[in-house]
Coordinates of C-alpha atoms and ligand atoms in Angstrom, one line a residue:
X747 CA -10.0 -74.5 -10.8
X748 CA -10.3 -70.9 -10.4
X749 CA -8.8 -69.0 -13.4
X750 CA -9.1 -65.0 -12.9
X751 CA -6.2 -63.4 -10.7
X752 CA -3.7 -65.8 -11.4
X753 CA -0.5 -63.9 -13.1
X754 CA 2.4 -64.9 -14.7
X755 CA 5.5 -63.6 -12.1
X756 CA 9.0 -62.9 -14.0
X757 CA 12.0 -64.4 -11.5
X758 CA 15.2 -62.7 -12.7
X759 CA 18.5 -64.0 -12.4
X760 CA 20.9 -61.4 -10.5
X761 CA 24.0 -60.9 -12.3
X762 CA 26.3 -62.7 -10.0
X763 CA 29.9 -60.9 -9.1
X764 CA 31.9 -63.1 -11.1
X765 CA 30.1 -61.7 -14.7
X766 CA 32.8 -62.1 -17.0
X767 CA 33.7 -63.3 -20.9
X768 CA 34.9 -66.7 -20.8
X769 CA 33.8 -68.3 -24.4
X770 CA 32.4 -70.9 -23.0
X771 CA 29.3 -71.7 -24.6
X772 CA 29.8 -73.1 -28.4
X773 CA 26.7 -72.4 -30.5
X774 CA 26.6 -69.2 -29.0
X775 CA 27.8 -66.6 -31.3
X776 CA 27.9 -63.6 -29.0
X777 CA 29.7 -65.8 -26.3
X778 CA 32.1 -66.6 -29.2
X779 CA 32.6 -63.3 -30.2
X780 CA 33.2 -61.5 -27.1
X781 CA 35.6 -64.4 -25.7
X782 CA 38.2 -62.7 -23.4
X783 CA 36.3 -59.1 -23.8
X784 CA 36.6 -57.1 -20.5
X785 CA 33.4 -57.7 -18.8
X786 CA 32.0 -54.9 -16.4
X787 CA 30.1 -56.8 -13.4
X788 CA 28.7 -54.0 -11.4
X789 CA 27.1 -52.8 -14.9
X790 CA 25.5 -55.7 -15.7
X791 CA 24.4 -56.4 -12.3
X792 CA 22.9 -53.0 -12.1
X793 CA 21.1 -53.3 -15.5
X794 CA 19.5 -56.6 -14.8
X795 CA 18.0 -54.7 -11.5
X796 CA 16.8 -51.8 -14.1
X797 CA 15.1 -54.4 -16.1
X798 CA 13.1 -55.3 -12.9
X799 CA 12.1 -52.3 -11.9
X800 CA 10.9 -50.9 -15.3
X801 CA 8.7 -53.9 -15.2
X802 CA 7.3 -53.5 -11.5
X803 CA 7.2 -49.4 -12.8
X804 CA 4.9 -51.2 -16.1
X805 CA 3.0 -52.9 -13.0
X806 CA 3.7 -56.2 -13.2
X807 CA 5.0 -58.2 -10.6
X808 CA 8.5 -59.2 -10.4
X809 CA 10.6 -61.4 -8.6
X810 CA 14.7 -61.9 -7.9
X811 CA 16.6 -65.5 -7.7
X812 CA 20.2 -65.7 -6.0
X813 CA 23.6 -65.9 -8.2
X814 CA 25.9 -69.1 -7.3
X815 CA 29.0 -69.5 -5.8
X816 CA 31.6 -68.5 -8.2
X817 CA 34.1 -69.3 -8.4
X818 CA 33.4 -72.7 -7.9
X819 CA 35.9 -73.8 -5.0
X820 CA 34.4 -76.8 -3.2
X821 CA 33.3 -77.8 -6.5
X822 CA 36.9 -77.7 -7.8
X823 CA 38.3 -79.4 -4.7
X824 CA 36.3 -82.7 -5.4
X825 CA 36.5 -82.6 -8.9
X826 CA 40.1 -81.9 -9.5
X827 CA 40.9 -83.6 -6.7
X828 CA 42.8 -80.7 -4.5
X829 CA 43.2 -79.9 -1.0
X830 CA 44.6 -77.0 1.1
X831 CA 42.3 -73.6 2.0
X832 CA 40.3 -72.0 -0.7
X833 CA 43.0 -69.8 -1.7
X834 CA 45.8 -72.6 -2.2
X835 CA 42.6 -74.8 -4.2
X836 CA 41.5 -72.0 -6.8
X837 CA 45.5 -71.8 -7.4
X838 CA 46.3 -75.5 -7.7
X839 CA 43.1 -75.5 -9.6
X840 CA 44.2 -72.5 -12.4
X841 CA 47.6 -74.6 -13.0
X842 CA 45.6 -78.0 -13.2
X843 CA 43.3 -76.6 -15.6
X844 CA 42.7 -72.9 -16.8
X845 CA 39.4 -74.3 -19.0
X846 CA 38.0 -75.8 -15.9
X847 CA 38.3 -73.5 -13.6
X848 CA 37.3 -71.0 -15.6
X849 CA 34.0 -73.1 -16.0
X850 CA 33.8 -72.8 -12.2
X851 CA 34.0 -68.9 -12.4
X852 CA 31.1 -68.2 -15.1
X853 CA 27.9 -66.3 -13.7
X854 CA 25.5 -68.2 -16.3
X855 CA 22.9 -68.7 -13.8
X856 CA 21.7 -65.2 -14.4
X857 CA 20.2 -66.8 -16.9
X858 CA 17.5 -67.8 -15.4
X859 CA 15.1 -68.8 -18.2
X860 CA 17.5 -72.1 -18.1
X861 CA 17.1 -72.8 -14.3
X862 CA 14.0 -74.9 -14.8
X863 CA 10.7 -75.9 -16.3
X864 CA 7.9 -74.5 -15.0
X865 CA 4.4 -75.9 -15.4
X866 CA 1.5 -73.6 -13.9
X867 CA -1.1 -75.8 -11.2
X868 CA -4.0 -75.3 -13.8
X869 CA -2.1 -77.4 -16.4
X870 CA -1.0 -80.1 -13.8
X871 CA -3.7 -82.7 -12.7
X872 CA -2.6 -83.0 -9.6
X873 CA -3.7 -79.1 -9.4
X874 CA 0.3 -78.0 -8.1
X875 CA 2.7 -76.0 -9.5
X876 CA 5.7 -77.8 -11.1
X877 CA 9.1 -77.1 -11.3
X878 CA 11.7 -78.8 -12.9
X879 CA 15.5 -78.1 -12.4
X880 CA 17.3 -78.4 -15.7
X881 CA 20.7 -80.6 -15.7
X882 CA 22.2 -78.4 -18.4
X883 CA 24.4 -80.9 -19.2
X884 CA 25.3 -79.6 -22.6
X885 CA 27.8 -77.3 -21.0
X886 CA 30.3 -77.7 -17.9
X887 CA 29.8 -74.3 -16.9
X888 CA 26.2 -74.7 -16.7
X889 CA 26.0 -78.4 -15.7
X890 CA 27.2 -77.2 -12.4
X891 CA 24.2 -75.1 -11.9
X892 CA 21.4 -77.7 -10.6
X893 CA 22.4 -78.1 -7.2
X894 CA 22.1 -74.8 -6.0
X895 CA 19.3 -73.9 -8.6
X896 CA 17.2 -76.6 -6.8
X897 CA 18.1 -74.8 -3.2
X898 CA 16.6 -71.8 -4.4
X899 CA 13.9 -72.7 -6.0
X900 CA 12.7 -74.9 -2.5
X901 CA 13.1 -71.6 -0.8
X902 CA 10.9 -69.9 -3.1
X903 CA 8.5 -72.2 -3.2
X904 CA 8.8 -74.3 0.4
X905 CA 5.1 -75.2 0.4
X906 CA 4.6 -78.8 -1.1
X907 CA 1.0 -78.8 -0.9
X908 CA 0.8 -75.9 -3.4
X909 CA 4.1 -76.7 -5.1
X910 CA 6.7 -79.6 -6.5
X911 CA 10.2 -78.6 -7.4
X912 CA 11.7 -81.5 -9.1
X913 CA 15.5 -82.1 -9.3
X914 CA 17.1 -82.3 -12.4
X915 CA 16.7 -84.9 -14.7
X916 CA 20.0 -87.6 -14.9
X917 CA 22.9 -85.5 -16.2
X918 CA 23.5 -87.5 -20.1
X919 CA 23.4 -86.3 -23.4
X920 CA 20.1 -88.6 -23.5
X921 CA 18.3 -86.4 -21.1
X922 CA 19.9 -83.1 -22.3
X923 CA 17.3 -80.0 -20.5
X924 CA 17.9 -76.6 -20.7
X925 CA 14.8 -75.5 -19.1
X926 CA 11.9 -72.5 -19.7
X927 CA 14.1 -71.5 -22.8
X928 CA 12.5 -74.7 -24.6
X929 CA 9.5 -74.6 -23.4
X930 CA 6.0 -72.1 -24.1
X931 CA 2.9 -71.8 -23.2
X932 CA -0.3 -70.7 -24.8
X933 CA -3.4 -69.9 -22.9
X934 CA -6.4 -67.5 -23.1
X935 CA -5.0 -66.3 -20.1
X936 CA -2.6 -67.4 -17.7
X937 CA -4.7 -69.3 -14.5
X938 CA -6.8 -70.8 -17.4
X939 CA -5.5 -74.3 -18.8
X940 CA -3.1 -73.6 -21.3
X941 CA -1.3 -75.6 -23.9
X942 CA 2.5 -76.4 -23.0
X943 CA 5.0 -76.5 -26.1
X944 CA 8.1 -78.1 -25.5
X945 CA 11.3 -77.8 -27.8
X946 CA 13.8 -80.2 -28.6
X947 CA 16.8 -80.2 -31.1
X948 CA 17.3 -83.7 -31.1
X949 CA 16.2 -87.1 -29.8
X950 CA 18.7 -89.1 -27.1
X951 CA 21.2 -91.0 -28.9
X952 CA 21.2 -89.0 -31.8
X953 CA 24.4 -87.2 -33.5
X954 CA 24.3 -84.4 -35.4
X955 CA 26.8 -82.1 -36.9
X956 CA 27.2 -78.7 -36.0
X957 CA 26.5 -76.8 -33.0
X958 CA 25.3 -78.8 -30.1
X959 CA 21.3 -79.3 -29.9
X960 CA 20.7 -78.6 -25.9
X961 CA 17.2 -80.1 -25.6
X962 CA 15.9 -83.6 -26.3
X963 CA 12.6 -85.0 -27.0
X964 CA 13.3 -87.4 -24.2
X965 CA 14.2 -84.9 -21.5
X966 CA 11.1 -82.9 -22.4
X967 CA 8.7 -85.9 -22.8
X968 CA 9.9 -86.7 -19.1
X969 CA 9.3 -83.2 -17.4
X970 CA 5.7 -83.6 -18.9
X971 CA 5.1 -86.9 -17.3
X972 CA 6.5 -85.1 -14.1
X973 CA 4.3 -82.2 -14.5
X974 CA 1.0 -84.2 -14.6
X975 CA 0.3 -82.6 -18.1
X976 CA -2.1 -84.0 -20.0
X977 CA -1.5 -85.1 -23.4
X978 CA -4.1 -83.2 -25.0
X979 CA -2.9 -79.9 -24.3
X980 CA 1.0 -80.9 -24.8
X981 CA 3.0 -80.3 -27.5
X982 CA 6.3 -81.6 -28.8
X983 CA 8.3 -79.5 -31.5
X984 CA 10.7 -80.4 -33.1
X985 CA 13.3 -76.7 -33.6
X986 CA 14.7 -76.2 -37.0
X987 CA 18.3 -77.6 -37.3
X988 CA 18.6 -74.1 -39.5
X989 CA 18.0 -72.2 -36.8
X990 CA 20.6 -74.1 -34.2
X991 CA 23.4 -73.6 -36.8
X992 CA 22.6 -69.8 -37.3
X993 CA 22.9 -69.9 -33.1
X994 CA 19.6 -70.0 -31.8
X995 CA 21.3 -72.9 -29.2
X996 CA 17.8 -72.1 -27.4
X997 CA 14.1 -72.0 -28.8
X998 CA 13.3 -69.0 -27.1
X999 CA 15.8 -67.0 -29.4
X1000 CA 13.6 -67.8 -32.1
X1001 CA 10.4 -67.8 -30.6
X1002 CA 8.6 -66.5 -27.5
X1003 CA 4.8 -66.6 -26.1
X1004 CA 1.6 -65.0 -24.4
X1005 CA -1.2 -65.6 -23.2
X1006 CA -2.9 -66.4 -27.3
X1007 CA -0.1 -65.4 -29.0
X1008 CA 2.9 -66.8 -30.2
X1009 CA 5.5 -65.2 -32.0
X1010 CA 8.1 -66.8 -34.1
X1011 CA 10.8 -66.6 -37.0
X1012 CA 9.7 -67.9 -40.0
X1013 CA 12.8 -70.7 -39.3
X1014 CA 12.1 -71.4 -35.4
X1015 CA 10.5 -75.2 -36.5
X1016 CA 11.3 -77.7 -38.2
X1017 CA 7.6 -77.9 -40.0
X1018 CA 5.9 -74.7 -38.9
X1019 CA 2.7 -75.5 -40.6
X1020 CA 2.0 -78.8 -38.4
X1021 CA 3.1 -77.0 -35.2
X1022 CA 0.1 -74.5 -36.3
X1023 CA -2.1 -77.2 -36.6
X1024 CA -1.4 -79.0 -33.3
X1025 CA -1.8 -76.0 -31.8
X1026 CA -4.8 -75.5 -33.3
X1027 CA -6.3 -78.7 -32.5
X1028 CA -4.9 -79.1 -28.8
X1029 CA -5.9 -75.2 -28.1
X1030 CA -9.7 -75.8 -29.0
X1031 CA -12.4 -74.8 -26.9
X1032 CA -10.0 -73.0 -24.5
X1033 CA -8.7 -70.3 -27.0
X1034 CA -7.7 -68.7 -30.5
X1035 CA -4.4 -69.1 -30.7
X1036 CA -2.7 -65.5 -32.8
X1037 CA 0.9 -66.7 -34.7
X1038 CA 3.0 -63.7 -35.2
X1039 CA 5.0 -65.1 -38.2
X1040 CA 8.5 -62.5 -38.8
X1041 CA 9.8 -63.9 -42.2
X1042 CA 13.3 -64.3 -43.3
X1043 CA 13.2 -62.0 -46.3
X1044 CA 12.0 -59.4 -43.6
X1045 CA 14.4 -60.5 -40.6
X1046 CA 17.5 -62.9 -41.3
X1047 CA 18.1 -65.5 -39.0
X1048 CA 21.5 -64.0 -38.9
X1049 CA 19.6 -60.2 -37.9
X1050 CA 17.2 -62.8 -35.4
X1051 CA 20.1 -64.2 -33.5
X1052 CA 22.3 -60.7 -33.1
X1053 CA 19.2 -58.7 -32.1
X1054 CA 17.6 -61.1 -30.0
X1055 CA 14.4 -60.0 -31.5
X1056 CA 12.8 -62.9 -30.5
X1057 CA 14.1 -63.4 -27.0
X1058 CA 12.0 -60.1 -25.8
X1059 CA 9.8 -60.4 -22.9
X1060 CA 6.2 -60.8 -24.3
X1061 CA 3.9 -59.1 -21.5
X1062 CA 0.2 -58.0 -20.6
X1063 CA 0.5 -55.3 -18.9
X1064 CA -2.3 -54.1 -16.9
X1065 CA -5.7 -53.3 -18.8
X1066 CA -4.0 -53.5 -22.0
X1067 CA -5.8 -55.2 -24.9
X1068 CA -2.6 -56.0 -27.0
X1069 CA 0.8 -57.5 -25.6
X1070 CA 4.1 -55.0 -25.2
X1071 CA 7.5 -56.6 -26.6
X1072 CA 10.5 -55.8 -24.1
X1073 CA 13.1 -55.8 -26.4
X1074 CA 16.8 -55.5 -26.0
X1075 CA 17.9 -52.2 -27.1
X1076 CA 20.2 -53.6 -30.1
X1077 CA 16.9 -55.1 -31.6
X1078 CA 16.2 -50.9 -32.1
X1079 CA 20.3 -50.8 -33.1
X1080 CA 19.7 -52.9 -36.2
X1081 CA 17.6 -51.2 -38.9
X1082 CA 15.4 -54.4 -40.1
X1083 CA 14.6 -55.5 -36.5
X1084 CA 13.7 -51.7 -35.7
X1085 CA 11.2 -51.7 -38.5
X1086 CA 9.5 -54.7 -37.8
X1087 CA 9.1 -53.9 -34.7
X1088 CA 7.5 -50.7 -35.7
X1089 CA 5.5 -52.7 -38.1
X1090 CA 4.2 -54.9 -36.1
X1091 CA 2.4 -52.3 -33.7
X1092 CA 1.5 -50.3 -36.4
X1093 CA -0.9 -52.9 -37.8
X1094 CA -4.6 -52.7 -36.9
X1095 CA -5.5 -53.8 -34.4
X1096 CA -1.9 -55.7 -33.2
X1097 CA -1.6 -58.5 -31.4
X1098 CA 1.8 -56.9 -29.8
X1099 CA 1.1 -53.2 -29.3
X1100 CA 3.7 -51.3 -27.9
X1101 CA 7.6 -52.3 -27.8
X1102 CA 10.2 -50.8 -25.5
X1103 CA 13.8 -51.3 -25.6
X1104 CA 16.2 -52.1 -22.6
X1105 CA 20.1 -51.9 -22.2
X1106 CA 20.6 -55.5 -21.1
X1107 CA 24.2 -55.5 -22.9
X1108 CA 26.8 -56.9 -20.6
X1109 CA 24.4 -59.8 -20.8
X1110 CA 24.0 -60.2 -24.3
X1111 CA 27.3 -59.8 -24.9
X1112 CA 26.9 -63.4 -23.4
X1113 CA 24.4 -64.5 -25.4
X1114 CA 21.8 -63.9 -22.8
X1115 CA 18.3 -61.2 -23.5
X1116 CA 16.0 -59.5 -21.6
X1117 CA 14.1 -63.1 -21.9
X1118 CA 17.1 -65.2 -20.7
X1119 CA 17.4 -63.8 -17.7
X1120 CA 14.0 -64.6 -16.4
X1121 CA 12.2 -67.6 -15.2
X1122 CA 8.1 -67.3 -15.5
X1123 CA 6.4 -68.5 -12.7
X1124 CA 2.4 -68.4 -12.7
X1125 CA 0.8 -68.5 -9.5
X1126 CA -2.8 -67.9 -8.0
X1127 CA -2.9 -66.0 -5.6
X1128 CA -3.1 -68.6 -3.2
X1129 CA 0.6 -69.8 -4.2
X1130 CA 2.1 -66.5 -4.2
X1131 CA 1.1 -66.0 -0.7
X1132 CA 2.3 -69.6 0.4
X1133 CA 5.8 -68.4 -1.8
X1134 CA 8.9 -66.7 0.3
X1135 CA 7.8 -63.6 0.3
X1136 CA 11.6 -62.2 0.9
X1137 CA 12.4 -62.9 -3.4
X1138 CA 9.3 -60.8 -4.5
X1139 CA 11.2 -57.4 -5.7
X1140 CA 10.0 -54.4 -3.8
X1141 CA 11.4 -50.5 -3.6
X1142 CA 13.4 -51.5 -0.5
X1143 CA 14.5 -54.6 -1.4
X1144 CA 15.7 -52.9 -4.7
X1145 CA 17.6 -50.1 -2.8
X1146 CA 18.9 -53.1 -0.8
X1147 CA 20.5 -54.8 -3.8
X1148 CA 21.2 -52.1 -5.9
X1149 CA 23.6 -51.0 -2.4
X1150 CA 25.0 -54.9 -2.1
X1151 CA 26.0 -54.1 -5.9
X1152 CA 27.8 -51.0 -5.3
X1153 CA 29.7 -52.4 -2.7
X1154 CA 30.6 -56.0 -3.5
X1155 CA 31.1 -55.7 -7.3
X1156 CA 34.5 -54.9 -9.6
X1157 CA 33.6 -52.4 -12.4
X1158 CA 36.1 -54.7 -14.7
X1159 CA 37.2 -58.4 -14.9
X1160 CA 39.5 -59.0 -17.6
X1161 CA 41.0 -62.6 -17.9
X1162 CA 44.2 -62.0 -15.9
X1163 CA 41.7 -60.6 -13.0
X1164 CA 40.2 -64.0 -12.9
X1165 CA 43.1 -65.3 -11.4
X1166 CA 43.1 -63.6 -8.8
X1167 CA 42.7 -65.3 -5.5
X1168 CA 41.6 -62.3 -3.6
X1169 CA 38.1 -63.2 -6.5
X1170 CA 36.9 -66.1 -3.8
X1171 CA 37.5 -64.7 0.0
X1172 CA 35.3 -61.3 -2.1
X1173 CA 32.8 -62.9 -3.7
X1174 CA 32.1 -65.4 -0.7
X1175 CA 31.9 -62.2 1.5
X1176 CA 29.7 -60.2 -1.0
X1177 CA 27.5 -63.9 -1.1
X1178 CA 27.6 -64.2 2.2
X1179 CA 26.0 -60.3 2.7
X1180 CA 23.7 -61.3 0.0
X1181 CA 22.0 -64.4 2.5
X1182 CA 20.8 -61.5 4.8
X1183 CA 18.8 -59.5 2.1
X1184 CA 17.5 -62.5 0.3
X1185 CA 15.7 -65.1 2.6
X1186 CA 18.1 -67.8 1.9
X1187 CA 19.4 -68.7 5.5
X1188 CA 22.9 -68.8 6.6
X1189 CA 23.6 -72.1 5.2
X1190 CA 22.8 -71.4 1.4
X1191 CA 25.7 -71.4 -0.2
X1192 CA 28.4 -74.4 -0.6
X1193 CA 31.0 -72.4 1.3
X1194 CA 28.7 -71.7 4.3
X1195 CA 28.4 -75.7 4.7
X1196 CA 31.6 -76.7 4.6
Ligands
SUG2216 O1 24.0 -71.0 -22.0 N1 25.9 -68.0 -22.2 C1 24.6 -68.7 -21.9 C2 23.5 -67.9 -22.4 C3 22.2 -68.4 -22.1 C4 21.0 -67.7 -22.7 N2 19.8 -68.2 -22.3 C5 18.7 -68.3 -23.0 N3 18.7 -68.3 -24.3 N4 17.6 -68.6 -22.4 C6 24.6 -70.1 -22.6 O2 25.1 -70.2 -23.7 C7 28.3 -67.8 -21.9 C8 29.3 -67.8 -20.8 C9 30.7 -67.4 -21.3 O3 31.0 -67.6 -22.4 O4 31.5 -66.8 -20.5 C10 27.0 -68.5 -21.6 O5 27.0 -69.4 -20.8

């Protein structure tokens, strides 16, 4: 296995057209909050594209995954059983059922650290990359991501000798998966064998009270055996119940990691102190693992959860010796995040060095951080040549989107707007448009097949 040039890629989710505040998501205290806010689509399109590009301008590589069909229609049609055109379907659909079809309108796959779990080739012992679509059954809006999730993701990554995208797991509360957001990875650096942490809130079959636990030991345990991992360098963790019920209804808005380092509230696991030690243990001979421990007295899990301090994109960037934190800006907005994060590269010697803040905030008005909306993909170099080539972000393909935005997208969708029928025949033509700049082919999307 050759090590050196291979780098970890960040996919991000494109805001689709349909961005809006439905409430949807219980656990989730921003989505909570802002239920029925006015959301502004072309905004938060627009800042997800910023985030790219201040990471290619960093010099990282960075990549761009399709929105879905939203609304929803053919998905409606079957499951509410209606019939007529599109237009007479989304409004048989909005008397049948406001909840649902406002389910079949939500953007969430911008967030696309839930699309799948990925498992670099040099952890698999069948030496290929692995990719699992998560069922995100939890949630209806979500559940209805797989399909098309798996679409993309084939395009991507076409090339079965270097790559295996595996659907999602059976859609049951037993099997509950929610993807990269409950899973980690530690390695000395990323084409070296690393150790793969998987996070789970509960085990299939179990009830708990409170706000739903997304991820199961049993889900996880199965995209390992998928993934070829070997059991020495894989980890099961169980996530604090603490942390769920302050709404961290994913790991990674506790915890997030690099290369040796992981950093963590004080509350993200259940036992912290035997997660250490298996790391330890399984990380031996391969690396020195670096915990980045932010305490409660320092940062509340209350502060944790409405900063999204911990759902920050941890980063090498080029040459650099210590890791820079890509924080949202209301980490900076909230005066004990702000000084840890000013503590933390002040030490000597840091293991993070340098933070930067950026305005992700129609997005975490959802519940959803610079860290949600990306997927990380390692890949040799080998794989990212045999990859579509069309997703990898460039200037022009940047210019491209940013003028697909400009022209497709509503500055505001309040709740009435969602109604509107004149939402599908637009956001099928902006879609539509989008299958030319992306290299998803003509028949992509649901309504291009029917
Ligand atoms: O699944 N929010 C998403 C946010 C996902 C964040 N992802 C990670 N932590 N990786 C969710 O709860 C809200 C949609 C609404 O309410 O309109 C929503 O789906």
């Amino acid at each position: 296995m050759t090590g050196g040039a291979a780098q970890e890629i960040n996919f991000d989710g494109l805001v689709g057209p349909t961005h809006n505040y439905a409430g949807l998501s219980e656990g989730n205290l921003a989505s909570a909050r802002n239920k029925d806010a006015i959301s502004r689509p072309r905004d938060a399109a627009l800042q997800g594209l910023a985030k790219m590009n201040r990471l290619r301008a960093l010099g990282l590589p960075q990549g761009v995954l399709p929105p879905q069909e939203r609304p929803a229609i053919g998905w409606l049609r079957t499951a509410l059983n209606l019939s007529g055109d599109d237009r007479a379907v989304f409004a048989q659909a909005w008397e049948a059922s406001p909840n649902i079809v406002r389910a079949a309108c939500a953007a969430s796959s911008m967030w696309a650290a839930n699309a799948a779990t990925i498992s670099p080739s040099a952890d698999a012992s069948d030496c290929r990359l692995h990719a699992t679509v998560a069922n995100l059954q939890t949630m209806l809006h979500r559940s209805l991501e797989a399909p098309t999730t798996e679409r993309a993701l084939g395009r991507l990554m076409p090339d079965q000798t270097h790559f295996v995208v595996h659907g999602a797991l059976p859609a049951n509360e037993a099997l509950s998966d929610e993807g990269a957001a409950n899973h980690m990875r530690l390695c000395a650096e990323p084409g070296a064998p690393g150790v793969e942490i998987f996070v789970y809130g509960r085990r299939a079959g179990e009830l708990r009270a409170g706000f739903p636990a997304r991820q199961t030991l049993e889900a996880s345990a199965s995209i390992a055996r998928a993934h070829h991992l070997n059991p020495s360098r894989t980890i099961f963790v169980l996530q604090s119940p603490q942390a769920i019920e302050a709404g961290a209804f994913h790991n990674d808005v506790v915890a997030v990691a690099h290369d040796t380092v992981l950093f963590h509230h004080e509350h993200a696991f259940a036992d912290r102190d035997a997660v250490y030690a298996e790391i330890r243990a399984k990380a031996k001979r391969l690396f020195e693992p670096i915990f980045v421990e932010v305490k409660a007295a320092d940062v509340s899990l209350e502060d944790a959860v409405s900063s999204y301090l911990f759902n920050s994109q941890l980063l090498r960037l080029p040459g650099d010796k210590a890791l820079t934190l890509i924080a949202p800006r209301e980490v900076r907005e909230n005066n004990r995040t702000a000084s840890i994060a000013q503590q933390l590269t002040a030490a000597p010697n840091p293991a993070i060095g340098h933070v930067e803040y950026v305005d992700v905030r129609e997005s975490m008005r959802n519940g959803g951080g610079p860290a949600c909306l990306r997927l990380r993909i390692v890949m040799t170099p080998e794989e990212r040549a045999a990859a579509a080539q069309g997703f990898f972000l460039t200037d022009a393909l940047s210019d491209q989107l940013a003028g697909w935005i400009n022209k497709h997208y509503r500055e505001e969708v309040a709740p009435a707007d969602l109604r509107d029928p004149n939402l599908v025949s637009e956001t099928q033509a902006a879609l539509d448009a989008l299958t030319q700049i992306l290299p998803l082919g003509g028949d992509f999307y649901p309504f291009q097949r029917d």
